[in-house]
mmCIF file of C-alpha atoms in Angstrom:
data_model
loop_
_atom_site.group_PDB
_atom_site.id
_atom_site.type_symbol
_atom_site.label_atom_id
_atom_site.label_comp_id
_atom_site.label_asym_id
_atom_site.label_seq_id
_atom_site.Cartn_x
_atom_site.Cartn_y
_atom_site.Cartn_z
ATOM 1 C CA MET A 216 -11.226 -4.356 -64.700
ATOM 2 C CA THR A 217 -11.798 -5.405 -61.100
ATOM 3 C CA ASP A 218 -14.605 -3.895 -58.935
ATOM 4 C CA GLU A 219 -12.050 -2.475 -56.691
ATOM 5 C CA LEU A 220 -10.546 -0.526 -59.381
ATOM 6 C CA LEU A 221 -13.862 0.576 -60.652
ATOM 7 C CA VAL A 222 -14.992 1.854 -57.284
ATOM 8 C CA VAL A 223 -11.741 3.877 -56.828
ATOM 9 C CA ARG A 224 -12.000 5.415 -60.293
ATOM 10 C CA ALA A 225 -15.765 6.154 -59.684
ATOM 11 C CA GLN A 226 -14.939 7.771 -56.145
ATOM 12 C CA LEU A 227 -12.428 10.144 -58.110
ATOM 13 C CA GLY A 228 -15.507 11.037 -60.320
ATOM 14 C CA GLU A 229 -14.971 8.986 -63.487
ATOM 15 C CA ARG A 230 -18.256 8.532 -64.946
ATOM 16 C CA ALA A 231 -17.296 5.619 -67.182
ATOM 17 C CA ALA A 232 -16.255 3.610 -64.233
ATOM 18 C CA TRP A 233 -19.434 4.423 -62.383
ATOM 19 C CA ALA A 234 -21.535 3.394 -65.449
ATOM 20 C CA GLU A 235 -19.441 0.030 -65.838
ATOM 21 C CA LEU A 236 -20.054 -0.630 -61.942
ATOM 22 C CA VAL A 237 -23.712 -0.080 -62.369
ATOM 23 C CA ALA A 238 -23.773 -2.327 -65.517
ATOM 24 C CA ARG A 239 -22.048 -4.933 -63.762
ATOM 25 C CA TRP A 240 -24.066 -5.005 -60.584
ATOM 26 C CA ARG A 241 -27.652 -3.922 -61.717
ATOM 27 C CA VAL A 242 -29.050 -7.287 -62.678
ATOM 28 C CA PRO A 243 -27.603 -9.155 -59.563
ATOM 29 C CA VAL A 244 -29.054 -6.475 -57.168
ATOM 30 C CA TRP A 245 -32.311 -6.383 -58.887
ATOM 31 C CA THR A 246 -32.453 -10.192 -58.893
ATOM 32 C CA TYR A 247 -31.719 -10.305 -55.160
ATOM 33 C CA VAL A 248 -34.308 -7.607 -54.445
ATOM 34 C CA ARG A 249 -36.993 -9.620 -56.684
ATOM 35 C CA ARG A 250 -36.384 -12.775 -54.890
ATOM 36 C CA MET A 251 -37.191 -10.942 -51.634
ATOM 37 C CA LEU A 252 -40.076 -8.834 -52.901
ATOM 38 C CA ASP A 253 -42.644 -8.892 -55.840
ATOM 39 C CA ALA A 254 -41.606 -7.336 -59.182
ATOM 40 C CA GLU A 255 -43.339 -4.052 -58.688
ATOM 41 C CA ARG A 256 -41.674 -3.419 -55.375
ATOM 42 C CA ALA A 257 -38.187 -4.683 -56.565
ATOM 43 C CA ASP A 258 -38.190 -1.990 -59.097
ATOM 44 C CA ASP A 259 -38.882 0.873 -56.455
ATOM 45 C CA VAL A 260 -36.457 -0.608 -53.901
ATOM 46 C CA THR A 261 -33.655 -1.205 -56.492
ATOM 47 C CA GLN A 262 -33.895 2.479 -57.316
ATOM 48 C CA GLU A 263 -33.541 3.359 -53.713
ATOM 49 C CA ILE A 264 -30.499 1.144 -53.466
ATOM 50 C CA TRP A 265 -28.664 2.808 -56.312
ATOM 51 C CA LEU A 266 -29.532 6.163 -55.046
ATOM 52 C CA ALA A 267 -28.073 5.114 -51.620
ATOM 53 C CA VAL A 268 -24.887 3.749 -53.417
ATOM 54 C CA VAL A 269 -24.410 7.051 -55.061
ATOM 55 C CA ARG A 270 -24.662 8.940 -52.017
ATOM 56 C CA GLY A 271 -22.466 6.376 -50.009
ATOM 57 C CA LEU A 272 -19.810 5.505 -52.473
ATOM 58 C CA PRO A 273 -17.440 8.474 -51.694
ATOM 59 C CA GLY A 274 -17.294 7.297 -48.189
ATOM 60 C CA LEU A 275 -16.598 3.670 -48.928
ATOM 61 C CA ARG A 276 -13.190 3.037 -47.262
ATOM 62 C CA LYS A 277 -12.460 -0.553 -48.409
ATOM 63 C CA PRO A 278 -13.237 -0.557 -52.319
ATOM 64 C CA GLY A 279 -12.386 -4.334 -52.401
ATOM 65 C CA ARG A 280 -15.404 -4.942 -50.284
ATOM 66 C CA PHE A 281 -17.849 -3.419 -52.613
ATOM 67 C CA ALA A 282 -20.086 -6.478 -53.180
ATOM 68 C CA PRO A 283 -20.717 -7.157 -49.475
ATOM 69 C CA TRP A 284 -21.341 -3.419 -49.066
ATOM 70 C CA LEU A 285 -23.655 -3.123 -51.971
ATOM 71 C CA PHE A 286 -25.747 -6.185 -50.692
ATOM 72 C CA THR A 287 -25.822 -4.667 -47.372
ATOM 73 C CA ILE A 288 -27.578 -1.668 -48.635
ATOM 74 C CA ALA A 289 -29.850 -3.934 -50.765
ATOM 75 C CA ARG A 290 -30.847 -5.974 -47.508
ATOM 76 C CA ARG A 291 -31.340 -2.757 -45.484
ATOM 77 C CA SER A 292 -33.500 -1.467 -48.122
ATOM 78 C CA VAL A 293 -35.612 -4.609 -48.476
ATOM 79 C CA THR A 294 -35.957 -4.793 -44.544
ATOM 80 C CA ASP A 295 -37.022 -1.101 -44.522
ATOM 81 C CA ARG A 296 -39.586 -1.842 -47.154
ATOM 82 C CA LEU A 297 -41.132 -4.845 -45.414
ATOM 83 C CA ARG A 298 -41.057 -3.184 -41.980
ATOM 84 C CA GLY A 299 -42.851 -0.218 -43.360
ATOM 85 C CA GLU A 300 -45.643 -2.320 -45.094
ATOM 86 C CA TYR A 301 -46.088 -4.529 -41.910
ATOM 87 C CA ALA A 302 -46.378 -1.305 -39.825
ATOM 88 C CA ARG A 303 -48.962 0.080 -42.444
ATOM 89 C CA GLU A 304 -50.908 -3.187 -42.140
ATOM 90 C CA ARG A 305 -51.121 -3.068 -38.614
ATOM 91 C CA VAL A 306 -52.212 0.522 -38.469
ATOM 92 C CA GLU A 307 -54.778 -0.087 -40.987
ATOM 93 C CA GLY A 308 -55.925 -3.243 -39.534
ATOM 94 C CA VAL A 309 -55.315 -5.389 -42.397
ATOM 95 C CA THR A 310 -54.069 -8.904 -42.136
ATOM 96 C CA SER A 311 -51.306 -10.137 -44.222
ATOM 97 C CA ASP A 312 -53.715 -12.462 -46.218
ATOM 98 C CA GLU A 313 -55.841 -9.590 -47.177
ATOM 99 C CA ALA A 314 -52.770 -7.278 -48.030
ATOM 100 C CA MET A 315 -51.491 -9.861 -50.575
ATOM 101 C CA VAL A 316 -52.656 -9.179 -53.995
ATOM 102 C CA GLU A 317 -51.889 -11.603 -56.727
ATOM 103 C CA ASP A 318 -50.413 -10.150 -59.933
ATOM 104 C CA PRO A 319 -51.573 -12.398 -62.945
ATOM 105 C CA VAL A 320 -48.008 -12.240 -64.368
ATOM 106 C CA GLN A 321 -46.701 -13.145 -61.116
ATOM 107 C CA ALA A 322 -49.048 -15.975 -60.558
ATOM 108 C CA MET A 323 -47.651 -17.457 -63.924
ATOM 109 C CA VAL A 324 -44.114 -17.205 -62.664
ATOM 110 C CA ASP A 325 -44.860 -18.645 -59.252
ATOM 111 C CA ARG A 326 -46.170 -21.850 -60.898
ATOM 112 C CA ALA A 327 -42.605 -23.319 -60.689
ATOM 113 C CA GLU A 328 -42.565 -25.508 -57.627
ATOM 114 C CA LEU A 329 -39.102 -24.310 -56.461
ATOM 115 C CA VAL A 330 -40.113 -20.704 -56.635
ATOM 116 C CA ALA A 331 -43.161 -21.173 -54.739
ATOM 117 C CA ALA A 332 -41.266 -23.262 -52.144
ATOM 118 C CA LEU A 333 -38.596 -20.544 -51.835
ATOM 119 C CA ALA A 334 -41.316 -17.829 -51.472
ATOM 120 C CA GLY A 335 -43.032 -19.933 -48.646
ATOM 121 C CA LEU A 336 -40.029 -19.787 -46.453
ATOM 122 C CA PRO A 337 -39.555 -17.236 -43.716
ATOM 123 C CA VAL A 338 -37.648 -14.026 -44.730
ATOM 124 C CA LEU A 339 -34.533 -14.855 -42.704
ATOM 125 C CA GLU A 340 -34.186 -18.380 -44.281
ATOM 126 C CA ARG A 341 -35.137 -17.230 -47.788
ATOM 127 C CA GLU A 342 -32.653 -14.326 -47.610
ATOM 128 C CA ILE A 343 -29.634 -16.700 -46.801
ATOM 129 C CA LEU A 344 -30.683 -19.215 -49.581
ATOM 130 C CA VAL A 345 -30.781 -16.322 -51.910
ATOM 131 C CA LEU A 346 -27.393 -14.656 -50.884
ATOM 132 C CA PHE A 347 -25.621 -17.942 -50.531
ATOM 133 C CA TYR A 348 -26.965 -20.056 -53.546
ATOM 134 C CA LEU A 349 -28.377 -17.538 -56.052
ATOM 135 C CA GLU A 350 -25.978 -14.590 -55.499
ATOM 136 C CA ASP A 351 -22.949 -16.862 -54.977
ATOM 137 C CA LEU A 352 -21.713 -15.080 -51.878
ATOM 138 C CA SER A 353 -19.505 -16.684 -49.108
ATOM 139 C CA VAL A 354 -20.704 -17.741 -45.716
ATOM 140 C CA GLU A 355 -18.521 -14.761 -44.357
ATOM 141 C CA GLU A 356 -20.010 -12.313 -46.812
ATOM 142 C CA CYS A 357 -23.516 -13.313 -46.034
ATOM 143 C CA ALA A 358 -22.817 -12.906 -42.247
ATOM 144 C CA GLN A 359 -21.528 -9.517 -42.863
ATOM 145 C CA ILE A 360 -24.506 -8.486 -44.924
ATOM 146 C CA CYS A 361 -26.973 -9.939 -42.430
ATOM 147 C CA LEU A 362 -25.099 -8.602 -39.484
ATOM 148 C CA VAL A 363 -24.918 -12.151 -37.819
ATOM 149 C CA PRO A 364 -22.045 -14.466 -37.036
ATOM 150 C CA PRO A 365 -20.935 -17.102 -39.568
ATOM 151 C CA GLY A 366 -22.206 -19.865 -37.468
ATOM 152 C CA THR A 367 -25.712 -18.214 -37.577
ATOM 153 C CA VAL A 368 -25.657 -18.176 -41.340
ATOM 154 C CA LYS A 369 -24.696 -21.850 -41.419
ATOM 155 C CA SER A 370 -27.622 -22.793 -39.064
ATOM 156 C CA ARG A 371 -30.056 -20.702 -41.264
ATOM 157 C CA LEU A 372 -28.780 -22.490 -44.359
ATOM 158 C CA ASN A 373 -29.299 -25.753 -42.707
ATOM 159 C CA ARG A 374 -32.721 -24.936 -41.429
ATOM 160 C CA ALA A 375 -33.748 -23.235 -44.797
ATOM 161 C CA ARG A 376 -32.491 -26.496 -46.803
ATOM 162 C CA ARG A 377 -34.458 -28.679 -44.558
ATOM 163 C CA MET A 378 -37.631 -26.398 -44.667
ATOM 164 C CA LEU A 379 -37.281 -26.285 -48.529
ATOM 165 C CA ARG A 380 -36.654 -30.152 -48.850
ATOM 166 C CA GLU A 381 -39.938 -30.680 -46.451
ATOM 167 C CA HIS A 382 -42.030 -28.405 -48.530
ATOM 168 C CA LEU A 383 -41.106 -29.957 -51.989
ATOM 169 C CA GLU A 384 -41.598 -33.472 -50.508
ATOM 170 C CA LYS A 385 -45.099 -32.339 -49.332
ATOM 171 C CA ARG A 386 -45.870 -31.588 -52.953
ATOM 172 C CA GLY A 387 -44.760 -35.043 -54.073
ATOM 173 C CA TYR A 388 -41.242 -34.241 -55.273
ATOM 174 C CA GLN A 389 -38.535 -36.873 -54.287
ATOM 175 C CA PRO A 390 -35.000 -35.602 -54.012
#
């Protein structure tokens, strides 16, 4: 069954359609959020995303555009969380280096060079790489989610690839 049909059925109140929609998109949404935040924050933000989806689904006018709509909500939730944390750090006078607490489990995961390199990218470039390559969204869908023109998505992808390559080359990896 297509996402579009599931959305329409969920909008009509069919619980089984809603459950299937959540089952289908739960992992991709959490994975996107996890790549933007750490595991603990990803769980919290993912719950906020699904709550927003429950509230907003009845008003979704184009059920065929569910995936971009869902990732737009996810992006806004991640952005809101990061803004709130940055604002709190400023108020408390804590620098970003002091605010980062390394989770031992996360430290083991971050040993992979690619994950470390991806995490070292600026948020805008990391976001585009995650959406385009890891979530398999098109340039147009990325543009819609990030609220930028497709040309901006392409330039961010180019810049992100270059930055990722430079980071890996500094660590001794040859493409």
